[in-house]
Amino acid sequence: MAIRYFLIATFFVAIVSLFLSFEDQKTDTLSAEKPSMIFNNSVLFTINDKEVERVVDSKKTFIFKNKEEMYESKFVFKTKEVDIFDTLVSDVAFKEGEFLSFFGNVVFKRSDYITVTTDEAFYNLTDKTAYNSKDFVAMYYNNELYGNSFYIMDNYYMKSKNVTFKIDMKE
């Protein structure tokens, strides 16, 4: 009699387990995106038909499927002007599509006449503009400028909001 109740209970558990769905409980460590390539102390050149457009130097680079991460990076861009180059140096840089994001000790330098220091900056590779929304300190030759956002185009000009400046009257 006990065997009969055992077989009925086993049959009932088997029928109930057919209709219940059990989800596989996997850890999320496997679902995190892993880089497809890792470079240490890398230098990347972007070359068009005529010249070198961009040089990227970084201590560590991670290339993922849709983005790139660079640490202790330095970007050098060619501008429309003949001998003017834009240089962006930062602790961390992210590239997604045609947009670059720079964070931590960001220094933007245009040739030898302007240097902008800030905590974050963004660069659009399509129209070659640099911009940010944080406070910055800029040196234009020997003059200091302070502001809270800037927009630098691919030519000689720079736009900014809420700027105060100190002019060196010696020159």
CSV table of C-alpha atoms in Angstrom, one decimal:
chain,number,residue,atom,x,y,z
A,1,MET,CA,0.0,0.0,0.0
A,2,ALA,CA,2.8,2.4,0.8
A,3,ILE,CA,4.5,1.6,-2.5
A,4,ARG,CA,1.2,2.5,-4.3
A,5,TYR,CA,1.0,5.9,-2.5
A,6,PHE,CA,4.7,6.5,-3.4
A,7,LEU,CA,4.2,5.8,-7.1
A,8,ILE,CA,1.1,8.0,-7.2
A,9,ALA,CA,3.0,10.9,-5.5
A,10,THR,CA,5.9,10.4,-7.9
A,11,PHE,CA,3.6,10.5,-10.9
A,12,PHE,CA,1.9,13.6,-9.6
A,13,VAL,CA,5.2,15.4,-9.0
A,14,ALA,CA,6.3,14.4,-12.6
A,15,ILE,CA,3.1,15.8,-14.1
A,16,VAL,CA,3.4,19.1,-12.1
A,17,SER,CA,7.0,19.5,-13.0
A,18,LEU,CA,6.1,19.3,-16.7
A,19,PHE,CA,4.0,22.5,-16.4
A,20,LEU,CA,6.4,24.4,-14.2
A,21,SER,CA,9.2,26.4,-15.8
A,22,PHE,CA,12.5,26.6,-14.2
A,23,GLU,CA,14.9,29.4,-15.2
A,24,ASP,CA,18.6,28.7,-15.3
A,25,GLN,CA,20.2,30.9,-12.8
A,26,LYS,CA,23.4,32.0,-14.4
A,27,THR,CA,25.7,34.6,-13.0
A,28,ASP,CA,26.0,38.0,-14.7
A,29,THR,CA,29.8,37.7,-14.9
A,30,LEU,CA,29.5,36.0,-18.3
A,31,SER,CA,27.2,38.6,-19.7
A,32,ALA,CA,29.6,41.5,-19.1
A,33,GLU,CA,31.1,42.7,-22.3
A,34,LYS,CA,34.7,41.6,-22.9
A,35,PRO,CA,37.1,43.5,-25.1
A,36,SER,CA,38.0,41.9,-28.4
A,37,MET,CA,41.5,43.5,-28.4
A,38,ILE,CA,43.7,45.0,-25.7
A,39,PHE,CA,46.8,47.1,-26.5
A,40,ASN,CA,49.5,48.3,-24.2
A,41,ASN,CA,51.5,51.5,-25.0
A,42,SER,CA,49.9,51.8,-28.4
A,43,VAL,CA,50.1,54.4,-31.1
A,44,LEU,CA,47.4,54.6,-33.8
A,45,PHE,CA,47.6,56.7,-37.0
A,46,THR,CA,44.6,57.7,-39.1
A,47,ILE,CA,45.8,58.4,-42.6
A,48,ASN,CA,43.8,59.8,-45.6
A,49,ASP,CA,44.9,60.2,-49.2
A,50,LYS,CA,47.1,63.2,-48.5
A,51,GLU,CA,48.3,63.2,-44.9
A,52,VAL,CA,48.0,61.9,-41.3
A,53,GLU,CA,44.7,63.2,-39.9
A,54,ARG,CA,44.9,61.9,-36.4
A,55,VAL,CA,47.5,60.3,-34.0
A,56,VAL,CA,46.4,58.5,-30.8
A,57,ASP,CA,48.9,57.5,-28.2
A,58,SER,CA,47.6,55.6,-25.1
A,59,LYS,CA,49.0,53.5,-22.2
A,60,LYS,CA,46.2,51.0,-22.3
A,61,THR,CA,43.5,50.5,-25.0
A,62,PHE,CA,40.5,48.2,-24.9
A,63,ILE,CA,38.5,47.7,-28.1
A,64,PHE,CA,35.0,46.4,-27.8
A,65,LYS,CA,32.4,45.7,-30.4
A,66,ASN,CA,30.8,49.2,-30.4
A,67,LYS,CA,33.3,51.3,-28.4
A,68,GLU,CA,36.9,51.9,-27.4
A,69,GLU,CA,38.3,52.8,-24.0
A,70,MET,CA,41.8,54.4,-23.7
A,71,TYR,CA,43.7,55.2,-20.5
A,72,GLU,CA,46.3,58.0,-20.2
A,73,SER,CA,45.7,59.0,-23.8
A,74,LYS,CA,46.9,61.7,-26.1
A,75,PHE,CA,45.1,62.6,-29.3
A,76,VAL,CA,46.6,64.9,-32.0
A,77,PHE,CA,44.2,66.2,-34.7
A,78,LYS,CA,45.1,68.1,-37.9
A,79,THR,CA,43.0,71.2,-38.4
A,80,LYS,CA,42.1,73.2,-41.5
A,81,GLU,CA,44.9,75.6,-40.9
A,82,VAL,CA,48.3,74.6,-42.3
A,83,ASP,CA,50.5,74.4,-39.2
A,84,ILE,CA,47.8,74.3,-36.4
A,85,PHE,CA,47.2,71.0,-34.5
A,86,ASP,CA,44.7,70.2,-31.8
A,87,THR,CA,46.0,68.1,-28.9
A,88,LEU,CA,43.7,66.5,-26.3
A,89,VAL,CA,45.3,64.7,-23.3
A,90,SER,CA,43.2,63.0,-20.6
A,91,ASP,CA,43.3,60.2,-18.0
A,92,VAL,CA,40.4,58.3,-19.7
A,93,ALA,CA,38.9,58.6,-23.2
A,94,PHE,CA,35.9,56.8,-24.7
A,95,LYS,CA,35.2,56.5,-28.4
A,96,GLU,CA,31.7,55.6,-29.6
A,97,GLY,CA,31.1,56.1,-33.3
A,98,GLU,CA,32.3,59.5,-34.3
A,99,PHE,CA,32.3,61.0,-30.8
A,100,LEU,CA,35.1,61.1,-28.3
A,101,SER,CA,34.6,61.7,-24.5
A,102,PHE,CA,37.5,62.7,-22.3
A,103,PHE,CA,37.5,62.6,-18.5
A,104,GLY,CA,40.0,63.4,-15.8
A,105,ASN,CA,42.7,66.1,-16.1
A,106,VAL,CA,41.7,67.0,-19.7
A,107,VAL,CA,44.0,69.4,-21.4
A,108,PHE,CA,43.1,70.8,-24.9
A,109,LYS,CA,45.9,72.6,-26.6
A,110,ARG,CA,45.8,74.3,-30.0
A,111,SER,CA,49.3,74.7,-31.3
A,112,ASP,CA,51.2,77.0,-29.0
A,113,TYR,CA,48.8,79.8,-28.4
A,114,ILE,CA,45.8,78.3,-26.4
A,115,THR,CA,45.6,75.7,-23.7
A,116,VAL,CA,42.3,74.8,-22.0
A,117,THR,CA,42.3,72.7,-18.7
A,118,THR,CA,39.1,71.1,-17.5
A,119,ASP,CA,37.6,67.9,-16.0
A,120,GLU,CA,35.7,66.7,-19.1
A,121,ALA,CA,35.6,67.4,-22.8
A,122,PHE,CA,33.9,66.0,-25.9
A,123,TYR,CA,35.2,65.9,-29.5
A,124,ASN,CA,33.1,65.3,-32.6
A,125,LEU,CA,35.3,63.7,-35.3
A,126,THR,CA,32.8,64.6,-38.1
A,127,ASP,CA,32.9,68.3,-37.8
A,128,LYS,CA,36.0,68.5,-35.7
A,129,THR,CA,34.7,70.5,-32.8
A,130,ALA,CA,35.6,70.2,-29.1
A,131,TYR,CA,33.2,71.3,-26.4
A,132,ASN,CA,32.4,70.8,-22.7
A,133,SER,CA,29.9,71.8,-20.0
A,134,LYS,CA,32.2,72.1,-16.9
A,135,ASP,CA,34.4,74.9,-15.6
A,136,PHE,CA,37.6,75.4,-17.4
A,137,VAL,CA,40.8,77.5,-17.2
A,138,ALA,CA,42.3,78.6,-20.5
A,139,MET,CA,45.6,80.3,-21.3
A,140,TYR,CA,45.6,82.4,-24.4
A,141,TYR,CA,49.2,83.3,-24.9
A,142,ASN,CA,50.0,84.8,-21.4
A,143,ASN,CA,46.3,85.7,-20.6
A,144,GLU,CA,44.1,83.7,-18.3
A,145,LEU,CA,40.4,83.0,-19.1
A,146,TYR,CA,37.9,81.3,-16.8
A,147,GLY,CA,34.5,80.0,-17.9
A,148,ASN,CA,32.0,77.2,-17.5
A,149,SER,CA,31.7,75.8,-21.0
A,150,PHE,CA,33.5,76.1,-24.3
A,151,TYR,CA,33.0,75.3,-28.0
A,152,ILE,CA,36.1,75.2,-30.1
A,153,MET,CA,35.7,74.8,-33.9
A,154,ASP,CA,38.1,73.6,-36.5
A,155,ASN,CA,39.4,77.1,-37.2
A,156,TYR,CA,41.0,79.8,-35.2
A,157,TYR,CA,37.9,80.7,-33.1
A,158,MET,CA,36.6,79.6,-29.7
A,159,LYS,CA,33.2,80.3,-28.2
A,160,SER,CA,32.5,80.3,-24.4
A,161,LYS,CA,29.9,81.2,-21.8
A,162,ASN,CA,30.4,83.2,-18.6
A,163,VAL,CA,34.0,84.1,-19.2
A,164,THR,CA,36.2,86.2,-16.9
A,165,PHE,CA,39.8,86.9,-17.9
A,166,LYS,CA,43.0,88.4,-16.7
A,167,ILE,CA,45.1,90.2,-19.3
A,168,ASP,CA,48.8,90.4,-19.0
A,169,MET,CA,49.5,94.1,-19.8
A,170,LYS,CA,53.3,93.7,-20.1
A,171,GLU,CA,53.1,92.7,-23.7
